[in-house]
Amino acid sequence: MAAKHTYIQAPIAIEYLESCRDLISVCASWSFGQWGCQANGSFEQVEREFEASTRSSIPLTLIAIEDSRPTGMISLAEYDFGGRPDLSPWLKSLYVHPFHRNKGTATLLIKKLEHEALRLGHKKLYLTTEDAEGLYTKHGWLEIDHVRTPYGDATLMTKILPDAIQA
């Protein structure tokens, strides 16, 4: 009789990048590879943006850790793209490594970032997405416009944060 194997998935922890400074280059690599190389930016510029991350103000980056490995990230930023400087702050740089997708990591990151925005005194957030409207709509985000970003056509979305978000 063949032995049955039971695999236990390690819990996903959400940490401040400020507490995991050795992962700044990982976040910069993910961000530059996904978006930066399309926006005429440099890897060094992206890395500097992540080096500025703090837990007490904007910019703030959270990183998902599973089994001692970074699996995803999300940031809270003053601005996202140059087209709407009247809107702030922004959810940006939501990225989950392909090997770790469909495990709920994006949901955990979004919820934690919303909680952090509230903690810092923000009542409303904005984001742009080229292809993930469904993910954000599922979490209560509303489409408010269509815009052109350095990455192409995108949907501009917003969310009014409830007074008490469950973290």
Short mmCIF file of N, CA and C in Angstrom, two decimals:
data_model
loop_
_atom_site.label_atom_id
_atom_site.label_comp_id
_atom_site.label_asym_id
_atom_site.label_seq_id
_atom_site.Cartn_x
_atom_site.Cartn_y
_atom_site.Cartn_z
N MET A 1 0.84 -1.17 0.00
CA MET A 1 0.00 0.00 0.00
C MET A 1 0.89 1.24 0.00
N ALA A 2 0.62 2.17 -0.91
CA ALA A 2 1.43 3.39 -1.03
C ALA A 2 1.14 4.33 0.14
N ALA A 3 2.19 4.97 0.59
CA ALA A 3 2.04 5.92 1.70
C ALA A 3 1.41 7.21 1.18
N LYS A 4 0.51 7.74 1.99
CA LYS A 4 -0.10 9.02 1.64
C LYS A 4 0.76 10.13 2.23
N HIS A 5 0.99 11.15 1.45
CA HIS A 5 1.76 12.29 1.92
C HIS A 5 0.82 13.46 2.17
N THR A 6 0.98 14.07 3.29
CA THR A 6 0.21 15.26 3.61
C THR A 6 1.16 16.43 3.63
N TYR A 7 0.85 17.42 2.84
CA TYR A 7 1.69 18.61 2.77
C TYR A 7 0.98 19.74 3.50
N ILE A 8 1.68 20.35 4.39
CA ILE A 8 1.13 21.46 5.15
C ILE A 8 1.73 22.74 4.59
N GLN A 9 0.85 23.65 4.17
CA GLN A 9 1.32 24.92 3.63
C GLN A 9 1.72 25.83 4.79
N ALA A 10 2.89 26.40 4.68
CA ALA A 10 3.36 27.33 5.71
C ALA A 10 2.48 28.57 5.69
N PRO A 11 2.22 29.15 6.86
CA PRO A 11 1.42 30.38 6.88
C PRO A 11 2.18 31.52 6.21
N ILE A 12 1.41 32.43 5.67
CA ILE A 12 1.99 33.60 5.01
C ILE A 12 2.03 34.74 6.02
N ALA A 13 3.21 35.26 6.25
CA ALA A 13 3.38 36.40 7.16
C ALA A 13 3.53 37.66 6.32
N ILE A 14 2.96 38.75 6.80
CA ILE A 14 3.11 40.04 6.13
C ILE A 14 3.98 40.91 7.02
N GLU A 15 5.13 41.33 6.49
CA GLU A 15 6.11 42.11 7.25
C GLU A 15 6.34 43.47 6.59
N TYR A 16 6.81 44.43 7.36
CA TYR A 16 7.23 45.71 6.81
C TYR A 16 8.57 45.50 6.11
N LEU A 17 8.73 46.05 4.94
CA LEU A 17 10.02 45.97 4.25
C LEU A 17 11.11 46.61 5.11
N GLU A 18 10.74 47.63 5.87
CA GLU A 18 11.69 48.29 6.77
C GLU A 18 12.34 47.28 7.74
N SER A 19 11.60 46.24 8.10
CA SER A 19 12.14 45.21 9.01
C SER A 19 12.89 44.11 8.28
N CYS A 20 12.84 44.12 6.96
CA CYS A 20 13.47 43.08 6.13
C CYS A 20 14.33 43.74 5.07
N ARG A 21 15.21 44.61 5.47
CA ARG A 21 15.97 45.43 4.52
C ARG A 21 16.80 44.60 3.55
N ASP A 22 17.12 43.37 3.93
CA ASP A 22 17.87 42.50 3.03
C ASP A 22 17.03 42.09 1.81
N LEU A 23 15.73 42.38 1.83
CA LEU A 23 14.85 42.03 0.72
C LEU A 23 14.55 43.21 -0.21
N ILE A 24 15.18 44.35 0.04
CA ILE A 24 14.97 45.52 -0.81
C ILE A 24 15.31 45.19 -2.27
N SER A 25 16.41 44.51 -2.50
CA SER A 25 16.80 44.20 -3.88
C SER A 25 15.81 43.24 -4.54
N VAL A 26 15.19 42.35 -3.75
CA VAL A 26 14.17 41.45 -4.30
C VAL A 26 12.97 42.26 -4.77
N CYS A 27 12.49 43.17 -3.91
CA CYS A 27 11.34 44.02 -4.27
C CYS A 27 11.67 44.88 -5.49
N ALA A 28 12.87 45.44 -5.50
CA ALA A 28 13.28 46.27 -6.64
C ALA A 28 13.33 45.43 -7.92
N SER A 29 13.82 44.22 -7.83
CA SER A 29 13.88 43.34 -9.01
C SER A 29 12.49 43.02 -9.52
N TRP A 30 11.57 42.66 -8.61
CA TRP A 30 10.21 42.37 -9.02
C TRP A 30 9.58 43.59 -9.68
N SER A 31 9.70 44.75 -9.03
CA SER A 31 9.08 45.97 -9.52
C SER A 31 9.67 46.40 -10.86
N PHE A 32 10.99 46.40 -10.95
CA PHE A 32 11.63 46.81 -12.20
C PHE A 32 11.28 45.85 -13.33
N GLY A 33 11.30 44.56 -13.04
CA GLY A 33 10.98 43.57 -14.07
C GLY A 33 9.53 43.65 -14.53
N GLN A 34 8.62 43.94 -13.61
CA GLN A 34 7.20 43.98 -13.96
C GLN A 34 6.79 45.32 -14.59
N TRP A 35 7.35 46.44 -14.06
CA TRP A 35 6.88 47.75 -14.51
C TRP A 35 8.00 48.70 -14.92
N GLY A 36 9.08 48.74 -14.17
CA GLY A 36 10.11 49.76 -14.35
C GLY A 36 10.76 49.78 -15.70
N CYS A 37 11.02 48.62 -16.23
CA CYS A 37 11.70 48.59 -17.54
C CYS A 37 10.79 49.10 -18.65
N GLN A 38 9.49 49.22 -18.39
CA GLN A 38 8.55 49.74 -19.39
C GLN A 38 8.35 51.25 -19.26
N ALA A 39 8.89 51.85 -18.19
CA ALA A 39 8.63 53.26 -17.91
C ALA A 39 9.88 54.13 -18.01
N ASN A 40 10.88 53.64 -18.73
CA ASN A 40 12.14 54.38 -18.89
C ASN A 40 12.82 54.71 -17.58
N GLY A 41 12.59 53.87 -16.58
CA GLY A 41 13.26 54.05 -15.30
C GLY A 41 14.52 53.21 -15.24
N SER A 42 15.22 53.30 -14.13
CA SER A 42 16.41 52.47 -13.93
C SER A 42 16.21 51.59 -12.70
N PHE A 43 16.90 50.49 -12.67
CA PHE A 43 16.83 49.60 -11.51
C PHE A 43 17.26 50.36 -10.25
N GLU A 44 18.30 51.17 -10.36
CA GLU A 44 18.81 51.92 -9.21
C GLU A 44 17.76 52.89 -8.67
N GLN A 45 17.00 53.51 -9.56
CA GLN A 45 15.94 54.42 -9.15
C GLN A 45 14.86 53.66 -8.38
N VAL A 46 14.47 52.51 -8.88
CA VAL A 46 13.46 51.69 -8.23
C VAL A 46 13.97 51.22 -6.86
N GLU A 47 15.23 50.81 -6.82
CA GLU A 47 15.81 50.35 -5.56
C GLU A 47 15.81 51.48 -4.52
N ARG A 48 16.13 52.70 -4.94
CA ARG A 48 16.10 53.86 -4.01
C ARG A 48 14.70 54.09 -3.46
N GLU A 49 13.69 53.89 -4.30
CA GLU A 49 12.31 54.05 -3.84
C GLU A 49 12.00 53.06 -2.71
N PHE A 50 12.44 51.82 -2.86
CA PHE A 50 12.19 50.83 -1.81
C PHE A 50 13.05 51.09 -0.58
N GLU A 51 14.24 51.62 -0.75
CA GLU A 51 15.08 51.95 0.40
C GLU A 51 14.44 53.01 1.29
N ALA A 52 13.57 53.84 0.71
CA ALA A 52 12.89 54.90 1.47
C ALA A 52 11.69 54.38 2.26
N SER A 53 11.35 53.12 2.08
CA SER A 53 10.17 52.57 2.75
C SER A 53 10.32 52.59 4.27
N THR A 54 9.25 52.98 4.93
CA THR A 54 9.21 53.05 6.38
C THR A 54 7.87 52.51 6.87
N ARG A 55 7.73 52.27 8.14
CA ARG A 55 6.45 51.81 8.67
C ARG A 55 5.63 52.96 9.25
N SER A 56 6.25 54.12 9.40
CA SER A 56 5.58 55.22 10.09
C SER A 56 5.02 56.30 9.17
N SER A 57 5.27 56.18 7.86
CA SER A 57 4.75 57.17 6.92
C SER A 57 4.83 56.60 5.51
N ILE A 58 4.42 57.40 4.56
CA ILE A 58 4.52 57.02 3.15
C ILE A 58 5.89 57.45 2.64
N PRO A 59 6.61 56.64 1.88
CA PRO A 59 6.22 55.36 1.30
C PRO A 59 6.35 54.22 2.31
N LEU A 60 5.45 53.25 2.16
CA LEU A 60 5.43 52.08 3.02
C LEU A 60 5.28 50.85 2.11
N THR A 61 6.13 49.87 2.30
CA THR A 61 6.04 48.63 1.53
C THR A 61 5.91 47.46 2.49
N LEU A 62 5.00 46.57 2.14
CA LEU A 62 4.80 45.33 2.89
C LEU A 62 5.28 44.18 2.02
N ILE A 63 5.82 43.16 2.68
CA ILE A 63 6.30 42.00 1.93
C ILE A 63 5.71 40.73 2.54
N ALA A 64 5.27 39.83 1.67
CA ALA A 64 4.73 38.54 2.10
C ALA A 64 5.88 37.55 2.20
N ILE A 65 5.90 36.82 3.30
CA ILE A 65 6.94 35.82 3.55
C ILE A 65 6.26 34.47 3.81
N GLU A 66 6.69 33.47 3.07
CA GLU A 66 6.18 32.12 3.29
C GLU A 66 7.37 31.17 3.35
N ASP A 67 7.43 30.41 4.41
CA ASP A 67 8.52 29.44 4.59
C ASP A 67 9.88 30.13 4.44
N SER A 68 10.01 31.29 5.08
CA SER A 68 11.25 32.09 5.10
C SER A 68 11.64 32.67 3.74
N ARG A 69 10.73 32.66 2.78
CA ARG A 69 11.03 33.20 1.45
C ARG A 69 10.07 34.33 1.11
N PRO A 70 10.57 35.38 0.44
CA PRO A 70 9.67 36.43 -0.01
C PRO A 70 8.79 35.91 -1.14
N THR A 71 7.48 36.18 -1.06
CA THR A 71 6.57 35.67 -2.07
C THR A 71 5.75 36.77 -2.75
N GLY A 72 5.72 37.97 -2.16
CA GLY A 72 4.95 39.04 -2.76
C GLY A 72 5.19 40.35 -2.05
N MET A 73 4.64 41.43 -2.62
CA MET A 73 4.83 42.76 -2.03
C MET A 73 3.68 43.66 -2.45
N ILE A 74 3.57 44.79 -1.75
CA ILE A 74 2.60 45.83 -2.06
C ILE A 74 3.10 47.12 -1.41
N SER A 75 2.79 48.26 -2.03
CA SER A 75 3.27 49.54 -1.49
C SER A 75 2.14 50.55 -1.36
N LEU A 76 2.33 51.45 -0.42
CA LEU A 76 1.49 52.63 -0.25
C LEU A 76 2.38 53.82 -0.59
N ALA A 77 1.95 54.60 -1.58
CA ALA A 77 2.79 55.68 -2.09
C ALA A 77 1.99 56.97 -2.20
N GLU A 78 2.69 58.09 -2.14
CA GLU A 78 2.05 59.40 -2.29
C GLU A 78 1.47 59.55 -3.69
N TYR A 79 2.24 59.11 -4.70
CA TYR A 79 1.81 59.21 -6.09
C TYR A 79 2.14 57.92 -6.82
N ASP A 80 1.40 57.66 -7.91
CA ASP A 80 1.71 56.48 -8.71
C ASP A 80 2.28 56.91 -10.05
N PHE A 81 1.46 57.42 -10.92
CA PHE A 81 1.95 57.87 -12.22
C PHE A 81 1.68 59.37 -12.30
N GLY A 82 2.33 60.04 -13.21
CA GLY A 82 2.25 61.49 -13.27
C GLY A 82 0.93 62.07 -13.73
N GLY A 83 0.00 61.25 -14.16
CA GLY A 83 -1.22 61.75 -14.74
C GLY A 83 -2.27 62.29 -13.78
N ARG A 84 -2.22 61.95 -12.49
CA ARG A 84 -3.22 62.40 -11.54
C ARG A 84 -2.59 62.82 -10.21
N PRO A 85 -1.81 63.89 -10.21
CA PRO A 85 -1.17 64.33 -8.97
C PRO A 85 -2.16 64.86 -7.93
N ASP A 86 -3.43 65.05 -8.34
CA ASP A 86 -4.45 65.53 -7.41
C ASP A 86 -4.98 64.41 -6.51
N LEU A 87 -4.65 63.16 -6.82
CA LEU A 87 -5.14 62.02 -6.05
C LEU A 87 -4.01 61.43 -5.19
N SER A 88 -4.34 61.07 -3.96
CA SER A 88 -3.34 60.49 -3.08
C SER A 88 -4.04 59.97 -1.82
N PRO A 89 -3.48 58.90 -1.23
CA PRO A 89 -2.34 58.07 -1.60
C PRO A 89 -2.77 56.92 -2.51
N TRP A 90 -1.76 56.18 -2.95
CA TRP A 90 -1.94 55.12 -3.93
C TRP A 90 -1.51 53.76 -3.41
N LEU A 91 -2.30 52.74 -3.72
CA LEU A 91 -1.87 51.36 -3.62
C LEU A 91 -1.10 51.11 -4.91
N LYS A 92 0.12 50.64 -4.80
CA LYS A 92 0.88 50.34 -6.01
C LYS A 92 1.81 49.16 -5.78
N SER A 93 2.35 48.66 -6.84
CA SER A 93 3.34 47.58 -6.82
C SER A 93 2.85 46.31 -6.15
N LEU A 94 1.57 45.97 -6.33
CA LEU A 94 1.12 44.66 -5.86
C LEU A 94 1.70 43.62 -6.80
N TYR A 95 2.50 42.75 -6.23
CA TYR A 95 3.16 41.71 -7.03
C TYR A 95 3.25 40.45 -6.19
N VAL A 96 2.85 39.33 -6.77
CA VAL A 96 3.02 38.02 -6.14
C VAL A 96 3.81 37.17 -7.12
N HIS A 97 4.90 36.58 -6.63
CA HIS A 97 5.73 35.74 -7.48
C HIS A 97 4.88 34.64 -8.10
N PRO A 98 5.09 34.34 -9.39
CA PRO A 98 4.26 33.33 -10.08
C PRO A 98 4.18 31.98 -9.36
N PHE A 99 5.23 31.55 -8.68
CA PHE A 99 5.20 30.25 -7.99
C PHE A 99 4.27 30.27 -6.78
N HIS A 100 3.85 31.47 -6.35
CA HIS A 100 3.07 31.59 -5.11
C HIS A 100 1.69 32.19 -5.34
N ARG A 101 1.26 32.25 -6.58
CA ARG A 101 -0.06 32.81 -6.88
C ARG A 101 -1.17 31.81 -6.55
N ASN A 102 -2.37 32.34 -6.41
CA ASN A 102 -3.57 31.54 -6.11
C ASN A 102 -3.53 30.88 -4.74
N LYS A 103 -2.87 31.53 -3.81
CA LYS A 103 -2.82 31.05 -2.42
C LYS A 103 -3.42 32.07 -1.46
N GLY A 104 -3.95 33.17 -1.99
CA GLY A 104 -4.53 34.20 -1.13
C GLY A 104 -3.55 35.28 -0.72
N THR A 105 -2.34 35.24 -1.25
CA THR A 105 -1.33 36.23 -0.88
C THR A 105 -1.74 37.64 -1.27
N ALA A 106 -2.26 37.83 -2.47
CA ALA A 106 -2.68 39.16 -2.91
C ALA A 106 -3.76 39.72 -1.99
N THR A 107 -4.71 38.88 -1.60
CA THR A 107 -5.77 39.32 -0.69
C THR A 107 -5.20 39.76 0.64
N LEU A 108 -4.29 38.98 1.19
CA LEU A 108 -3.65 39.35 2.47
C LEU A 108 -2.91 40.68 2.36
N LEU A 109 -2.18 40.86 1.27
CA LEU A 109 -1.43 42.09 1.07
C LEU A 109 -2.35 43.30 0.92
N ILE A 110 -3.41 43.16 0.15
CA ILE A 110 -4.36 44.27 -0.05
C ILE A 110 -4.99 44.65 1.29
N LYS A 111 -5.50 43.68 2.02
CA LYS A 111 -6.16 43.96 3.30
C LYS A 111 -5.20 44.62 4.29
N LYS A 112 -3.99 44.12 4.36
CA LYS A 112 -3.02 44.70 5.30
C LYS A 112 -2.65 46.12 4.88
N LEU A 113 -2.50 46.37 3.58
CA LEU A 113 -2.17 47.72 3.13
C LEU A 113 -3.32 48.68 3.43
N GLU A 114 -4.55 48.25 3.24
CA GLU A 114 -5.69 49.09 3.58
C GLU A 114 -5.69 49.43 5.07
N HIS A 115 -5.39 48.45 5.89
CA HIS A 115 -5.29 48.66 7.34
C HIS A 115 -4.19 49.68 7.66
N GLU A 116 -3.05 49.54 7.01
CA GLU A 116 -1.93 50.46 7.23
C GLU A 116 -2.28 51.88 6.80
N ALA A 117 -3.00 52.02 5.68
CA ALA A 117 -3.42 53.35 5.22
C ALA A 117 -4.33 54.00 6.26
N LEU A 118 -5.26 53.24 6.80
CA LEU A 118 -6.13 53.76 7.86
C LEU A 118 -5.32 54.16 9.09
N ARG A 119 -4.39 53.31 9.47
CA ARG A 119 -3.53 53.59 10.64
C ARG A 119 -2.79 54.90 10.46
N LEU A 120 -2.41 55.21 9.23
CA LEU A 120 -1.68 56.45 8.94
C LEU A 120 -2.62 57.64 8.70
N GLY A 121 -3.93 57.42 8.87
CA GLY A 121 -4.88 58.52 8.79
C GLY A 121 -5.53 58.75 7.44
N HIS A 122 -5.39 57.82 6.52
CA HIS A 122 -5.97 57.97 5.19
C HIS A 122 -7.33 57.28 5.14
N LYS A 123 -8.28 57.91 4.49
CA LYS A 123 -9.65 57.37 4.40
C LYS A 123 -10.00 56.86 3.01
N LYS A 124 -9.13 57.15 2.04
CA LYS A 124 -9.40 56.79 0.65
C LYS A 124 -8.09 56.44 -0.04
N LEU A 125 -8.13 55.45 -0.91
CA LEU A 125 -6.96 55.04 -1.68
C LEU A 125 -7.30 55.02 -3.17
N TYR A 126 -6.25 55.07 -3.99
CA TYR A 126 -6.38 55.01 -5.44
C TYR A 126 -5.40 53.97 -5.97
N LEU A 127 -5.70 53.47 -7.17
CA LEU A 127 -4.78 52.57 -7.86
C LEU A 127 -5.09 52.60 -9.34
N THR A 128 -4.12 52.17 -10.12
CA THR A 128 -4.36 51.90 -11.54
C THR A 128 -4.00 50.45 -11.79
N THR A 129 -4.72 49.84 -12.71
CA THR A 129 -4.43 48.47 -13.10
C THR A 129 -4.71 48.30 -14.58
N GLU A 130 -3.85 47.58 -15.24
CA GLU A 130 -4.04 47.28 -16.65
C GLU A 130 -4.90 46.04 -16.85
N ASP A 131 -4.87 45.12 -15.87
CA ASP A 131 -5.54 43.84 -16.12
C ASP A 131 -6.10 43.13 -14.89
N ALA A 132 -6.14 43.78 -13.73
CA ALA A 132 -6.60 43.09 -12.52
C ALA A 132 -7.83 43.75 -11.89
N GLU A 133 -8.69 44.35 -12.71
CA GLU A 133 -9.89 45.00 -12.18
C GLU A 133 -10.71 44.04 -11.33
N GLY A 134 -10.83 42.79 -11.78
CA GLY A 134 -11.63 41.79 -11.06
C GLY A 134 -11.13 41.55 -9.65
N LEU A 135 -9.83 41.46 -9.49
CA LEU A 135 -9.25 41.26 -8.16
C LEU A 135 -9.64 42.40 -7.23
N TYR A 136 -9.48 43.62 -7.70
CA TYR A 136 -9.75 44.77 -6.84
C TYR A 136 -11.25 44.97 -6.61
N THR A 137 -12.06 44.73 -7.64
CA THR A 137 -13.52 44.85 -7.47
C THR A 137 -14.00 43.89 -6.39
N LYS A 138 -13.42 42.70 -6.37
CA LYS A 138 -13.76 41.70 -5.36
C LYS A 138 -13.49 42.21 -3.94
N HIS A 139 -12.57 43.16 -3.81
CA HIS A 139 -12.21 43.72 -2.50
C HIS A 139 -12.81 45.10 -2.26
N GLY A 140 -13.85 45.44 -3.03
CA GLY A 140 -14.59 46.67 -2.77
C GLY A 140 -14.10 47.92 -3.48
N TRP A 141 -13.17 47.77 -4.41
CA TRP A 141 -12.67 48.92 -5.16
C TRP A 141 -13.65 49.25 -6.28
N LEU A 142 -13.75 50.54 -6.61
CA LEU A 142 -14.66 51.01 -7.65
C LEU A 142 -13.89 51.66 -8.79
N GLU A 143 -14.30 51.36 -10.01
CA GLU A 143 -13.71 51.99 -11.19
C GLU A 143 -14.23 53.42 -11.29
N ILE A 144 -13.30 54.38 -11.48
CA ILE A 144 -13.74 55.78 -11.60
C ILE A 144 -13.30 56.44 -12.91
N ASP A 145 -12.39 55.82 -13.64
CA ASP A 145 -11.93 56.44 -14.88
C ASP A 145 -11.05 55.46 -15.64
N HIS A 146 -10.75 55.83 -16.88
CA HIS A 146 -9.75 55.11 -17.68
C HIS A 146 -8.65 56.12 -17.97
N VAL A 147 -7.41 55.70 -17.80
CA VAL A 147 -6.28 56.61 -17.94
C VAL A 147 -5.19 55.97 -18.77
N ARG A 148 -4.26 56.78 -19.18
CA ARG A 148 -3.07 56.31 -19.91
C ARG A 148 -1.89 56.45 -18.98
N THR A 149 -1.19 55.35 -18.70
CA THR A 149 -0.01 55.35 -17.85
C THR A 149 1.20 55.01 -18.71
N PRO A 150 2.41 55.07 -18.14
CA PRO A 150 3.59 54.66 -18.92
C PRO A 150 3.52 53.21 -19.39
N TYR A 151 2.61 52.41 -18.81
CA TYR A 151 2.50 51.00 -19.15
C TYR A 151 1.38 50.72 -20.14
N GLY A 152 0.59 51.75 -20.46
CA GLY A 152 -0.52 51.58 -21.40
C GLY A 152 -1.83 52.04 -20.79
N ASP A 153 -2.92 51.63 -21.42
CA ASP A 153 -4.24 51.99 -20.92
C ASP A 153 -4.51 51.25 -19.62
N ALA A 154 -5.13 51.96 -18.67
CA ALA A 154 -5.37 51.37 -17.36
C ALA A 154 -6.70 51.86 -16.80
N THR A 155 -7.20 51.11 -15.85
CA THR A 155 -8.39 51.49 -15.12
C THR A 155 -7.96 52.18 -13.84
N LEU A 156 -8.53 53.35 -13.57
CA LEU A 156 -8.29 54.07 -12.33
C LEU A 156 -9.39 53.66 -11.36
N MET A 157 -8.99 53.22 -10.17
CA MET A 157 -9.94 52.73 -9.18
C MET A 157 -9.72 53.44 -7.85
N THR A 158 -10.76 53.43 -7.02
CA THR A 158 -10.66 54.02 -5.70
C THR A 158 -11.39 53.16 -4.69
N LYS A 159 -11.06 53.35 -3.43
CA LYS A 159 -11.76 52.67 -2.35
C LYS A 159 -11.81 53.61 -1.16
N ILE A 160 -13.02 53.83 -0.65
CA ILE A 160 -13.19 54.54 0.61
C ILE A 160 -13.03 53.49 1.69
N LEU A 161 -12.10 53.71 2.60
CA LEU A 161 -11.79 52.72 3.61
C LEU A 161 -12.79 52.80 4.77
N PRO A 162 -13.32 51.66 5.19
CA PRO A 162 -14.23 51.67 6.33
C PRO A 162 -13.45 52.03 7.59
N ASP A 163 -14.15 52.53 8.59
CA ASP A 163 -13.49 52.95 9.82
C ASP A 163 -12.75 51.82 10.53
N ALA A 164 -13.27 50.63 10.43
CA ALA A 164 -12.62 49.51 11.13
C ALA A 164 -12.41 48.37 10.14
N ILE A 165 -11.21 48.24 9.63
CA ILE A 165 -10.88 47.15 8.71
C ILE A 165 -10.31 46.01 9.53
N GLN A 166 -10.77 44.83 9.25
CA GLN A 166 -10.22 43.63 9.89
C GLN A 166 -8.88 43.32 9.25
N ALA A 167 -7.82 43.33 10.01
CA ALA A 167 -6.48 43.06 9.46
C ALA A 167 -6.24 41.58 9.32
#
